[in-house]
mmCIF file of C-alpha atoms in Angstrom:
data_model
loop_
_atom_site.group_PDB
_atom_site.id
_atom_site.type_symbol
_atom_site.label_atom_id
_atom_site.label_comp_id
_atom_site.label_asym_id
_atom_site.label_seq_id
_atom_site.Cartn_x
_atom_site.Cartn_y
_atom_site.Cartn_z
ATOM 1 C CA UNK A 10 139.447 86.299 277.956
ATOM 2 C CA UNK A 11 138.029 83.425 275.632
ATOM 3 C CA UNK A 12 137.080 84.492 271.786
ATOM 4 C CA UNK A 13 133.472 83.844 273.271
ATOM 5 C CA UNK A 14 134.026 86.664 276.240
ATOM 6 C CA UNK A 15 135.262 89.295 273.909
ATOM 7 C CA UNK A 16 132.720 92.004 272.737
ATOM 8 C CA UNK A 17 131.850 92.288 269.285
ATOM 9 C CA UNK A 18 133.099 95.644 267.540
ATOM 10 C CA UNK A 19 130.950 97.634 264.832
ATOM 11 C CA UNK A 20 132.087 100.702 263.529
ATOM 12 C CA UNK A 21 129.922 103.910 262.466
ATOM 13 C CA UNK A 22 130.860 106.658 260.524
ATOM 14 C CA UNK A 23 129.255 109.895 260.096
ATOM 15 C CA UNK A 24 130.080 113.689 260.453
ATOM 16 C CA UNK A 25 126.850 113.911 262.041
ATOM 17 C CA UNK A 26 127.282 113.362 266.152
ATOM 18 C CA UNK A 27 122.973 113.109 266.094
ATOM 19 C CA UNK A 28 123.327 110.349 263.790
ATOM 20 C CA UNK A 29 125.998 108.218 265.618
ATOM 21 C CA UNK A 30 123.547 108.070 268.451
ATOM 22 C CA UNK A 31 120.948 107.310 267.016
ATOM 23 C CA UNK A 32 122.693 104.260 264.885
ATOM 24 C CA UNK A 33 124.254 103.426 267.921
ATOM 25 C CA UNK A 34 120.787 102.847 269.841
ATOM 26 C CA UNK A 35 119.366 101.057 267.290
ATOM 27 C CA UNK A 36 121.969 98.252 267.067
ATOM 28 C CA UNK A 37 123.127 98.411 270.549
ATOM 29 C CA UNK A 38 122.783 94.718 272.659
ATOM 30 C CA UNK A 39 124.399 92.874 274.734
ATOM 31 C CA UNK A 40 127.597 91.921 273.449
ATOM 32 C CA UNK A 41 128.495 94.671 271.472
ATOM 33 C CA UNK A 42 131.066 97.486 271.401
ATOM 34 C CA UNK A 43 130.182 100.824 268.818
ATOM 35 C CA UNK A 44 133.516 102.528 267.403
ATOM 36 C CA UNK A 45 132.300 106.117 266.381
ATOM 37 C CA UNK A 46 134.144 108.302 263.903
ATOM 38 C CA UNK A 47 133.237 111.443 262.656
ATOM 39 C CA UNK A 48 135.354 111.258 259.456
ATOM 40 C CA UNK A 49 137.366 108.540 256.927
ATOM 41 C CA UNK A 50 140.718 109.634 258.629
ATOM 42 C CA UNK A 51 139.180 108.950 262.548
ATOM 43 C CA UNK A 52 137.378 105.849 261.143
ATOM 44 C CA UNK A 53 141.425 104.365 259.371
ATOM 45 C CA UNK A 54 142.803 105.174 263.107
ATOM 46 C CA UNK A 55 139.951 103.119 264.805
ATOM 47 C CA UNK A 56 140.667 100.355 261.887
ATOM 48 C CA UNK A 57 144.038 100.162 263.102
ATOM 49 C CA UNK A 58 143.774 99.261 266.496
ATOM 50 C CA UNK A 59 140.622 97.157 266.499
ATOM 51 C CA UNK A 60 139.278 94.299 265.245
ATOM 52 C CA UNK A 61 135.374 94.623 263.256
ATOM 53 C CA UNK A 62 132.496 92.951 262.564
ATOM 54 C CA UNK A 63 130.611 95.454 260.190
ATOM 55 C CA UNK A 64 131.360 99.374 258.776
ATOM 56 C CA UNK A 65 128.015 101.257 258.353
ATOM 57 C CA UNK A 66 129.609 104.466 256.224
ATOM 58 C CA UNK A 67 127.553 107.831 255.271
ATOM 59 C CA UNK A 68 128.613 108.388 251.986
ATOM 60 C CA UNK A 69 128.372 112.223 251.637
ATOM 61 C CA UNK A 70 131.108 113.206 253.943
ATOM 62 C CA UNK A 71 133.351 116.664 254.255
ATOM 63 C CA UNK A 72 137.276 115.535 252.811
ATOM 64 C CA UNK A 73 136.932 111.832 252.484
ATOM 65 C CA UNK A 74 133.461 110.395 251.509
ATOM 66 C CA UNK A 75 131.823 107.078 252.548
ATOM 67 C CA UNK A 76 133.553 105.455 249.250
ATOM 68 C CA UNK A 77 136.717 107.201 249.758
ATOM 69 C CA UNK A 78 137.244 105.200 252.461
ATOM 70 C CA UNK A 79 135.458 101.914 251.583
ATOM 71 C CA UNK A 80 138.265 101.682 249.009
ATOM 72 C CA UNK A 81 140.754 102.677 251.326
ATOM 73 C CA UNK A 82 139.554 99.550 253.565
ATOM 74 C CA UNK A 83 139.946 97.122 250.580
ATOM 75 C CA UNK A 84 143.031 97.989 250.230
ATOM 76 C CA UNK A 85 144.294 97.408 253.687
ATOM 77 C CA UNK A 86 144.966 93.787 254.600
ATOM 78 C CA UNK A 87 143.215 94.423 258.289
ATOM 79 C CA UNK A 88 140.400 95.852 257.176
ATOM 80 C CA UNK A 89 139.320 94.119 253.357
ATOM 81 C CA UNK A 90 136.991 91.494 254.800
ATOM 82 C CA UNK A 91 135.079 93.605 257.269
ATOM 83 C CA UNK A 92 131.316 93.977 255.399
ATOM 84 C CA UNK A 93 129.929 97.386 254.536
ATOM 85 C CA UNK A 94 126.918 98.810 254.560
ATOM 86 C CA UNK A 95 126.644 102.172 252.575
ATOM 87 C CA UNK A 96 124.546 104.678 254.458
ATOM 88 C CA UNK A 97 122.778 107.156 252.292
ATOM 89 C CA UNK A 98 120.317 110.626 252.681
ATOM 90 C CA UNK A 99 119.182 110.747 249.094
ATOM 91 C CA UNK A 100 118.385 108.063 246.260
ATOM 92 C CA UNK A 101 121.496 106.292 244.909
ATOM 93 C CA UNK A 102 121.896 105.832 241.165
ATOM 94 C CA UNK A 103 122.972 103.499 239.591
ATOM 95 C CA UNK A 104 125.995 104.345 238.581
ATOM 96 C CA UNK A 105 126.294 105.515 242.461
ATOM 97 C CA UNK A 106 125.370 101.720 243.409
ATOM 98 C CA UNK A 107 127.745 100.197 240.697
ATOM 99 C CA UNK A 108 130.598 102.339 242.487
ATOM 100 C CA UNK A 109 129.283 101.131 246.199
ATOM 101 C CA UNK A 110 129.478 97.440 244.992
ATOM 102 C CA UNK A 111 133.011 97.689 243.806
ATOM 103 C CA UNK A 112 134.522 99.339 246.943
ATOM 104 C CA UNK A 113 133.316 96.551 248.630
ATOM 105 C CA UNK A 114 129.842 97.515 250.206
ATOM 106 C CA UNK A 115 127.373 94.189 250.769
ATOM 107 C CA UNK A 116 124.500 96.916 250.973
ATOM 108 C CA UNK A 117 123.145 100.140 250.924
ATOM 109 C CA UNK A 118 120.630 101.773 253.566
ATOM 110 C CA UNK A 119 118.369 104.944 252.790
ATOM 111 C CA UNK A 120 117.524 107.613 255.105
ATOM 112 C CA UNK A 121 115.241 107.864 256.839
ATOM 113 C CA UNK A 122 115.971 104.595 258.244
ATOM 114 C CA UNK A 123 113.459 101.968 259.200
ATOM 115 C CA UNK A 124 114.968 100.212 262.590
ATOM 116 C CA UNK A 125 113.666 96.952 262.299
ATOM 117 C CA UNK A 126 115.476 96.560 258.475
ATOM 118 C CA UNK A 127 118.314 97.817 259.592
ATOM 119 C CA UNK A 128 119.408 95.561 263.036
ATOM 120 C CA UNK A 129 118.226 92.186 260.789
ATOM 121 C CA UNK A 130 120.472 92.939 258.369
ATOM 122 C CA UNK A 131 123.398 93.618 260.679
ATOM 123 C CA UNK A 132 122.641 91.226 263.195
ATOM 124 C CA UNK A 133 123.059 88.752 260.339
ATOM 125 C CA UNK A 134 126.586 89.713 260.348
ATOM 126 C CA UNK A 135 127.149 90.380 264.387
ATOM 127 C CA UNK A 136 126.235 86.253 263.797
ATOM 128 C CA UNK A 137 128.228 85.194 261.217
ATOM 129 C CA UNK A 138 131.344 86.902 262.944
ATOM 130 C CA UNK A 139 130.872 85.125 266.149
ATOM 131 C CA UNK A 140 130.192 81.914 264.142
ATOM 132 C CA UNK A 141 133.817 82.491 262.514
ATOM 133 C CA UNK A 142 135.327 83.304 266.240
ATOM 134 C CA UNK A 143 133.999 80.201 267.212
ATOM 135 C CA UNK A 144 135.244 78.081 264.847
ATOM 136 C CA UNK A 145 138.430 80.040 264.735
ATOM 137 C CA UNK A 146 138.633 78.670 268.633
ATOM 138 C CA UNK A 147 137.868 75.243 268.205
ATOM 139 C CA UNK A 148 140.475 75.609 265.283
ATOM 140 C CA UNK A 149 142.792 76.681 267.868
ATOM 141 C CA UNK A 150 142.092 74.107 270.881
ATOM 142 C CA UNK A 151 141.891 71.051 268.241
ATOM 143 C CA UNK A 152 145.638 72.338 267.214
ATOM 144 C CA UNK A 153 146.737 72.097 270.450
ATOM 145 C CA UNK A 154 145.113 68.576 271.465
ATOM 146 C CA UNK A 155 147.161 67.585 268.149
ATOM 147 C CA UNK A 156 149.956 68.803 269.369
ATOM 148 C CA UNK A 157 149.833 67.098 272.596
ATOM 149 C CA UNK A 158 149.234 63.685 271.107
ATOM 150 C CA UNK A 159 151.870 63.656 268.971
ATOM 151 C CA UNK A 160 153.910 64.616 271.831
ATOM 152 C CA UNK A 161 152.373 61.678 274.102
ATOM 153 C CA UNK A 162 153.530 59.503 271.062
ATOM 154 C CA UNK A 163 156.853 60.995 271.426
ATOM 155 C CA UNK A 164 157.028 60.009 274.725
ATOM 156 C CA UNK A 165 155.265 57.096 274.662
ATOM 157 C CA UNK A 166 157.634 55.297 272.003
ATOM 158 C CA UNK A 167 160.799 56.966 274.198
ATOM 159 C CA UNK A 168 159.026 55.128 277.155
ATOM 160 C CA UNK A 169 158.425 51.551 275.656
ATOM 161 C CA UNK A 170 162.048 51.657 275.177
ATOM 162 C CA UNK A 171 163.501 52.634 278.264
ATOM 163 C CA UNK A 172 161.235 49.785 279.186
ATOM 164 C CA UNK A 173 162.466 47.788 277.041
ATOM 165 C CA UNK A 174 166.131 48.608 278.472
ATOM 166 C CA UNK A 175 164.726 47.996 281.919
ATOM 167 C CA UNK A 176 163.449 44.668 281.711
ATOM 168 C CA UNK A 177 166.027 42.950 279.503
ATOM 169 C CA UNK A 178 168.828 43.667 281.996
ATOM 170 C CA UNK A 179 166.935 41.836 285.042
ATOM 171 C CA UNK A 180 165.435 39.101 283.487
ATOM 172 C CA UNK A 181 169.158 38.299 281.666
ATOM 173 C CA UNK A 182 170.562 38.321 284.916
ATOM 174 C CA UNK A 183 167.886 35.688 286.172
ATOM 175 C CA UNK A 184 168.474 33.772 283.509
ATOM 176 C CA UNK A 185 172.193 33.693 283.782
ATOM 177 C CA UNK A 186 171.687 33.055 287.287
ATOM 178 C CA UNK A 187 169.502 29.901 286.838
ATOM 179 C CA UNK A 188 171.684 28.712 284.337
ATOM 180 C CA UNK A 189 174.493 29.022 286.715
ATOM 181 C CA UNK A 190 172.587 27.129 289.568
ATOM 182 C CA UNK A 191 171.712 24.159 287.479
ATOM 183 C CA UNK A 192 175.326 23.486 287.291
ATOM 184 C CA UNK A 193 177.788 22.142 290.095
ATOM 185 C CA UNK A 194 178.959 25.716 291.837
ATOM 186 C CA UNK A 195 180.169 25.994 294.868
ATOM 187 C CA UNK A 196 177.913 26.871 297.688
ATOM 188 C CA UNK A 197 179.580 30.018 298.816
ATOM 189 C CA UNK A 198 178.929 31.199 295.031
ATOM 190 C CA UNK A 199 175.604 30.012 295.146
ATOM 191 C CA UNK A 200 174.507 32.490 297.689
ATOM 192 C CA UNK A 201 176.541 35.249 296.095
ATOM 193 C CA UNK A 202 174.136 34.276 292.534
ATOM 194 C CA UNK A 203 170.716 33.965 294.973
ATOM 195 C CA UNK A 204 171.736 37.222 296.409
ATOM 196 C CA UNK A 205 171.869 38.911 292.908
ATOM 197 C CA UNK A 206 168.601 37.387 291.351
ATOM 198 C CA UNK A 207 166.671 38.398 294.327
ATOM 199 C CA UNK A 208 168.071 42.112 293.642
ATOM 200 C CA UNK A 209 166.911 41.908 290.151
ATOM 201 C CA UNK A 210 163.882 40.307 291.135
ATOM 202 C CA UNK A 211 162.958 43.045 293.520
ATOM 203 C CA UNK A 212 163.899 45.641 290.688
ATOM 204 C CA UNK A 213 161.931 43.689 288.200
ATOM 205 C CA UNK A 214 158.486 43.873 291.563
ATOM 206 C CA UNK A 215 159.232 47.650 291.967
ATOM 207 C CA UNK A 216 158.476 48.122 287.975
ATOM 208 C CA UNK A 217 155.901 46.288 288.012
ATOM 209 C CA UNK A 218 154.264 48.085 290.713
ATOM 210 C CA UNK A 219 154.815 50.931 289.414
ATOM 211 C CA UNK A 220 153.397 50.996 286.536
ATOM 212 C CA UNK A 221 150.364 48.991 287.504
ATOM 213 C CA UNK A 222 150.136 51.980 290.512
ATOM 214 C CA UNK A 223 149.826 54.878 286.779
ATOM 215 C CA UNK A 224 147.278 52.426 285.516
ATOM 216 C CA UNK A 225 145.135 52.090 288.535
ATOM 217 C CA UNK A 226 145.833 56.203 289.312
ATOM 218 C CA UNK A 227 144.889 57.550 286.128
ATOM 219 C CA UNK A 228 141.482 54.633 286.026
ATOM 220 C CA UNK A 229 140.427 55.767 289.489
ATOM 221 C CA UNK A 230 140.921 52.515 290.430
ATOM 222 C CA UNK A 231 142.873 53.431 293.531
ATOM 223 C CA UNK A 232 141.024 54.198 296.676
ATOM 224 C CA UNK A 233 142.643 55.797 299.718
ATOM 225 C CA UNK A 234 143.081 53.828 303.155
ATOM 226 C CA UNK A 235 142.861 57.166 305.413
ATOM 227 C CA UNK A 236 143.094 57.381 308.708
ATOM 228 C CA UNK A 237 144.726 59.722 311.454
ATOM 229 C CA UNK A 238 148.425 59.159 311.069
ATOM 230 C CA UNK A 239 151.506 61.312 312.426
ATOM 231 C CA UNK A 240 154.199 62.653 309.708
ATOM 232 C CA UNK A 241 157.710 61.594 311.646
ATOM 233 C CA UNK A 242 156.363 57.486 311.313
ATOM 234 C CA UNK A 243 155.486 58.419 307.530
ATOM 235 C CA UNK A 244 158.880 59.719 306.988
ATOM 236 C CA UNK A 245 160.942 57.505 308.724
ATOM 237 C CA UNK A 246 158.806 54.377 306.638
ATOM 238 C CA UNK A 247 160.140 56.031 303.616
ATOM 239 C CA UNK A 248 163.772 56.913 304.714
ATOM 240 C CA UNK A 249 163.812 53.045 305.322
ATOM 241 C CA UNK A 250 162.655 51.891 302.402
ATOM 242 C CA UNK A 251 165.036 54.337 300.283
ATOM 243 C CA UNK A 252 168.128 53.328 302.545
ATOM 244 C CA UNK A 253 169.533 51.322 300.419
ATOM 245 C CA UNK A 254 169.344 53.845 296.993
ATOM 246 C CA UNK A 255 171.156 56.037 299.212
ATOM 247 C CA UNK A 256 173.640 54.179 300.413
ATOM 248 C CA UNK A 257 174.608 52.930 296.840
ATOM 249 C CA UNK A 258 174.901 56.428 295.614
ATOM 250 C CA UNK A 259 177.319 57.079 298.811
ATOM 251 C CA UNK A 260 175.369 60.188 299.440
ATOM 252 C CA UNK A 261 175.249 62.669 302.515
ATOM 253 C CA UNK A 262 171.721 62.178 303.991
ATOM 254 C CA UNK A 263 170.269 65.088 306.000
ATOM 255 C CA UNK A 264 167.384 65.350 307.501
ATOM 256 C CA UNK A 265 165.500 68.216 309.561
ATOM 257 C CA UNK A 266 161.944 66.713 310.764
ATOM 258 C CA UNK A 267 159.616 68.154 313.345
ATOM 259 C CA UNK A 268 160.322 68.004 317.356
ATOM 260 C CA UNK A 269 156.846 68.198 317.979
ATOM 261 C CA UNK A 270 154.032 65.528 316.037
ATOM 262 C CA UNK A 271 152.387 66.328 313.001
ATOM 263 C CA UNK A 272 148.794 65.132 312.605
ATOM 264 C CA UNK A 273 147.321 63.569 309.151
ATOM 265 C CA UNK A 274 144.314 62.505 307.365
ATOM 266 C CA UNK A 275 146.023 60.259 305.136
ATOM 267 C CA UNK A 276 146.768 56.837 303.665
ATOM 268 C CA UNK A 277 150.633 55.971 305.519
ATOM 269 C CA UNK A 278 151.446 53.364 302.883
ATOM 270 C CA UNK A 279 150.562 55.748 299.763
ATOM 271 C CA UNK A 280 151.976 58.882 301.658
ATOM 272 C CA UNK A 281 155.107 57.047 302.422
ATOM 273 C CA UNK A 282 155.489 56.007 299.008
ATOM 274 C CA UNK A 283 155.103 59.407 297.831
ATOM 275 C CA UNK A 284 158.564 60.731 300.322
ATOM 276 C CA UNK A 285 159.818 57.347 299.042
ATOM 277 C CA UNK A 286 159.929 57.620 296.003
ATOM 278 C CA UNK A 287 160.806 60.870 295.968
ATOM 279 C CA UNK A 288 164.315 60.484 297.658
ATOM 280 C CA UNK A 289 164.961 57.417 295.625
ATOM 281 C CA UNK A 290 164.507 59.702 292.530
ATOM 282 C CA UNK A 291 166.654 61.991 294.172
ATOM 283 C CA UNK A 292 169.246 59.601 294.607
ATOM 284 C CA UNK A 293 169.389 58.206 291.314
ATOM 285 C CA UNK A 294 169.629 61.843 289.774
ATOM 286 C CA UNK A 295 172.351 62.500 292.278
ATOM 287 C CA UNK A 296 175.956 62.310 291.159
ATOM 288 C CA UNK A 297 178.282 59.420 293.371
ATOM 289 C CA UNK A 298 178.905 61.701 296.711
ATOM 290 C CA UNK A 299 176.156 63.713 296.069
ATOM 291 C CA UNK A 300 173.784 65.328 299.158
ATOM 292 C CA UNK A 301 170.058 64.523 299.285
ATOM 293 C CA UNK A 302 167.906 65.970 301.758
ATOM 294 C CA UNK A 303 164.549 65.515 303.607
ATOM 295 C CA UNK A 304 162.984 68.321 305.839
ATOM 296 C CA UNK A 305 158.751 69.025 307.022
ATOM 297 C CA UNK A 306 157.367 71.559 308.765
ATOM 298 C CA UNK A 307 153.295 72.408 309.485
ATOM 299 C CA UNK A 308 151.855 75.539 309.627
ATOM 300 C CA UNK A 309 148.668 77.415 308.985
ATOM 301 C CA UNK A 310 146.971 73.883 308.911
ATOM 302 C CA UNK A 311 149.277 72.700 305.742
ATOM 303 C CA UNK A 312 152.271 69.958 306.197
ATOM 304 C CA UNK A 313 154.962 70.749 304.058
ATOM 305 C CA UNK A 314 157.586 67.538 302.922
ATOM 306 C CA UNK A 315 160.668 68.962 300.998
ATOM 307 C CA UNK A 316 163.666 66.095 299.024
ATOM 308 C CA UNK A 317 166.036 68.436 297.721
ATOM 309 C CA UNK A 318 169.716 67.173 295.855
ATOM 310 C CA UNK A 319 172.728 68.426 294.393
ATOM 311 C CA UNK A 320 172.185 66.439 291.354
ATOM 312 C CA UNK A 321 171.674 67.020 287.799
ATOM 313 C CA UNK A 322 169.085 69.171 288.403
ATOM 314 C CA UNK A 323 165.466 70.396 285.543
ATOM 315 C CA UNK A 324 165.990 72.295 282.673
ATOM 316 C CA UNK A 325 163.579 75.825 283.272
ATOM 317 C CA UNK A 326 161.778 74.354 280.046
ATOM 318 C CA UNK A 327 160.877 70.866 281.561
ATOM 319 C CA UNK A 328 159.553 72.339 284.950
ATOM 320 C CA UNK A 329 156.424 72.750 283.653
ATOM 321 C CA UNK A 330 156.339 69.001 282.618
ATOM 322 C CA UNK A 331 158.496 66.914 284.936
ATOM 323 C CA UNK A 332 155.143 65.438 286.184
ATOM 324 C CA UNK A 333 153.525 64.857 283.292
ATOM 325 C CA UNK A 334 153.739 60.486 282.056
ATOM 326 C CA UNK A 335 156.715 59.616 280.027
ATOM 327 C CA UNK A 336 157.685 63.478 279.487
ATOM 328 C CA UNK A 337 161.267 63.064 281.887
ATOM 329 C CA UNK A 338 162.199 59.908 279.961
ATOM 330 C CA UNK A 339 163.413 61.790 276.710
ATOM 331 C CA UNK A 340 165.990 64.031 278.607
ATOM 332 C CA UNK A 341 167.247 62.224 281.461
ATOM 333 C CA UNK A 342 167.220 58.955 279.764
ATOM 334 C CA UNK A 343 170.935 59.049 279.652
ATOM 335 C CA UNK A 344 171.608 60.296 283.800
ATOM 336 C CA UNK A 345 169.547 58.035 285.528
ATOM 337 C CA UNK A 346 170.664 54.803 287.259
ATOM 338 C CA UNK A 347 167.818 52.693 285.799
ATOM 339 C CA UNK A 348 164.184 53.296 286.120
ATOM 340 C CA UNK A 349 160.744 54.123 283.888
ATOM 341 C CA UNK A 350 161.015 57.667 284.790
ATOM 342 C CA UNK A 351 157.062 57.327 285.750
ATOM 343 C CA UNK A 352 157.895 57.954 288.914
ATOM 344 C CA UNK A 353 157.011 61.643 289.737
ATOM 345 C CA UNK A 354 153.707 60.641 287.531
ATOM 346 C CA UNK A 355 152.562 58.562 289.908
ATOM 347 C CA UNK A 356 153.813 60.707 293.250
ATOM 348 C CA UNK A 357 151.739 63.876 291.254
ATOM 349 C CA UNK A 358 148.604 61.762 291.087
ATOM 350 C CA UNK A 359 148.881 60.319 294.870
ATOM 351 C CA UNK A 360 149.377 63.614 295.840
ATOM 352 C CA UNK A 361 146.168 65.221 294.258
ATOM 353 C CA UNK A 362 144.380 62.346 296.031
ATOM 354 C CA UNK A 363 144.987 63.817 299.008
ATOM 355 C CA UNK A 364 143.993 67.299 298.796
ATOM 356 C CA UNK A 365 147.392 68.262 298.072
ATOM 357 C CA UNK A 366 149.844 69.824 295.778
ATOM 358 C CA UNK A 367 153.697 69.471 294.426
ATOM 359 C CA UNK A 368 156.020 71.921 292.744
ATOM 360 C CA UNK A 369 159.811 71.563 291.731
ATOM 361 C CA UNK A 370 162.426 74.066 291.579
ATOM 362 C CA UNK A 371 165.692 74.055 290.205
ATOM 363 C CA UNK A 372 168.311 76.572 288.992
ATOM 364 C CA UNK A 373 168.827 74.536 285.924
ATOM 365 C CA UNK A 374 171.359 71.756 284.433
ATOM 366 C CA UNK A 375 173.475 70.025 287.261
ATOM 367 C CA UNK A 376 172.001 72.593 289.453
ATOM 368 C CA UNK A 377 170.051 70.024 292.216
ATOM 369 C CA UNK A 378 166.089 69.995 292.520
ATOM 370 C CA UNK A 379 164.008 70.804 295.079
ATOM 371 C CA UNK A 380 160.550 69.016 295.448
ATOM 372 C CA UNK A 381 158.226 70.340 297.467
ATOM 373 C CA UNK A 382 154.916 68.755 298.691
ATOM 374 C CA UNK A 383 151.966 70.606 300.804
ATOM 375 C CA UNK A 384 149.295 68.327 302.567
ATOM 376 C CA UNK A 385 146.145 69.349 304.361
ATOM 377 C CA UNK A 386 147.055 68.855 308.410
ATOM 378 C CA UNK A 387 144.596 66.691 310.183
ATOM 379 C CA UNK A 388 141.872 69.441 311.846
#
């Protein structure tokens, strides 16, 4: 419940049960919540537990009186800001008034009450408490949009320089390698250096792509190709282009896929970059010798896709933000084989696109991962 949602307390205090009622009809509205007490010791209790927008206190009272207890409120860190009204049967003097005043009171009523005096004058401060609520909440949410910007920046700055890393290595490489080429090598060694620059090259495409993909994603820039499509030639598209990542990390492959076809509404080259990408990042997260696996299933109309490894796992704290841009760089920076760690960004966001969703779970450090995406099945 929002500060806006929550009820508004006012508190009334009075031996008299006929005279509770009858304040509490006058300033009853929508909105509100009355906290009756029939003496200073009920009223402290009530003060205790609940938060209040404005005391209305009869000030001849049995044990402790109306300023008894007015000066008991100033004196309690809780309660010394809530406004008082002093409620009174007979005329006050002055000195009565002086002594009102300094326990705090911001008025004093006389009996018999008039009804339309009194709810102005506490609906003025019903208002200015909600005003304070209010502000108290935007307070709150502009704290934490603050917070999340400088933790963007974090991220950002930790992401410009794993970018950094990543595209000095490959064009270097190039470089060396057309540096090499202008000179008289043989051509056995020639092929061995065209070999290498077209693996850097193809590194140097894949980031590009990549983070052009986040860009367009995140613009709405990117409009799905649907059509009918079954999941087995999805997956296999993907275990083909991620061959290679596996291969290098020498890691078991598994895979459990369905006997019978699965039917899809979906774009096959965004959906198979989704799986792909998924199983690369599971490979590159994977210790040498490592397992990654790839299983689906459909049922009750949703297809589910599930990469799981035996690599270095997500932190409990981090599972809540493995998805969100730039926030894997900062702790994995140091156990992944190369990459902008925008990846799972960008499968998130092509995932939403299609009516679907994607969770992780892990046991922790170096415990594996498990990623886990649901898709609507064609009807």
């Amino acid at each position: 419940m929002t500060h806006a949602d929550k009820p508004i307390n006012f508190l009334l205090v009075d031996d008299l049960e006929e005279n509770l009622l009858a304040l509490e009809a006058l300033l009853q509205r929508e909105g509100l919540t009355c906290l009756k007490a029939r003496s200073g010791e009920e009223a402290l209790e009530l003060l205790l537990v609940h938060e209040v927008a404005l005391a209305l206190l009869d000030v001849q009272m049995p044990g402790m009186d109306g300023f008894e207890l007015a000066e008991f409120m100033r004196g309690s860190e809780r309660a010394r800001h809530i406004p008082i009204i002093f409620v009174t049967a007979g005329a006050a003097s002055s000195q009565r008034r002086f002594r009102g005043y300094e326990a705090g009171a911001v008025d004093f009523i006389q009996k018999p009450i008039e009804a339309h005096i009194l709810r102005s004058k506490a609906n003025v401060f019903f208002d200015l408490y909600e005003q304070r609520r209010q502000i108290e909440a935007q307070r709150d949410e502009l704290e934490a949009a603050a917070q999340a910007l400088r933790r963007a920046d974090r991220h950002k700055d930790s992401f410009l320089a794993v970018l950094a890393h990543e595209l000095r290595n490959p064009v270097a490489a190039l470089s060396g390698g057309l540096h090499l080429l202008n000179k008289d090598v043989p051509p056995e060694r020639a092929r061995d250096i065209r070999a290498r620059m077209e693996r850097m090259l193809d590194h140097l495409s894949h980031l590009v792509d990549d983070l052009l993909d986040v860009s367009r994603v995140s613009q709405g820039k990117i409009v799905l190709k649907k059509a009918r499509i079954e999941l087995g030639e999805v997956l296999r598209s993907a275990i083909d282009a991620s061959q290679h990542n596996l291969d290098a990390g020498e890691h078991a492959f598994i895979t459990d896929l369905p006997a019978e076809p699965v039917w899809l509404d979906a774009d096959h080259t965004r959906l198979a970059q989704i799986v792909s990408n998924l199983l690369n990042n599971a490979a590159k997260y994977t210790p040498t010798g490592g397992t990654v696996s790839l299983s689906a299933a459909a049922r009750d109309g949703w297809a589910t896709i599930t990469v799981a490894d035996t690599g270095v796992g997500v932190p409990v704290d981090m599972q809540s933000k493995i998805f969100e841009i730039f926030a894997q760089v900062e702790d994995h920076l140091g156990k992944a084989q190369g990459g902008l760690g925008i990846g799972l960004a960008l499968v998130k966001q092509l995932v939403a696109l299609h009516g679907g969703v994607i969770t992780v779970d892990s046991a922790g450090e170096n415990q594996g991962s498990t990623f886990t995406v649901r898709l609507p099945t064609a009807a």
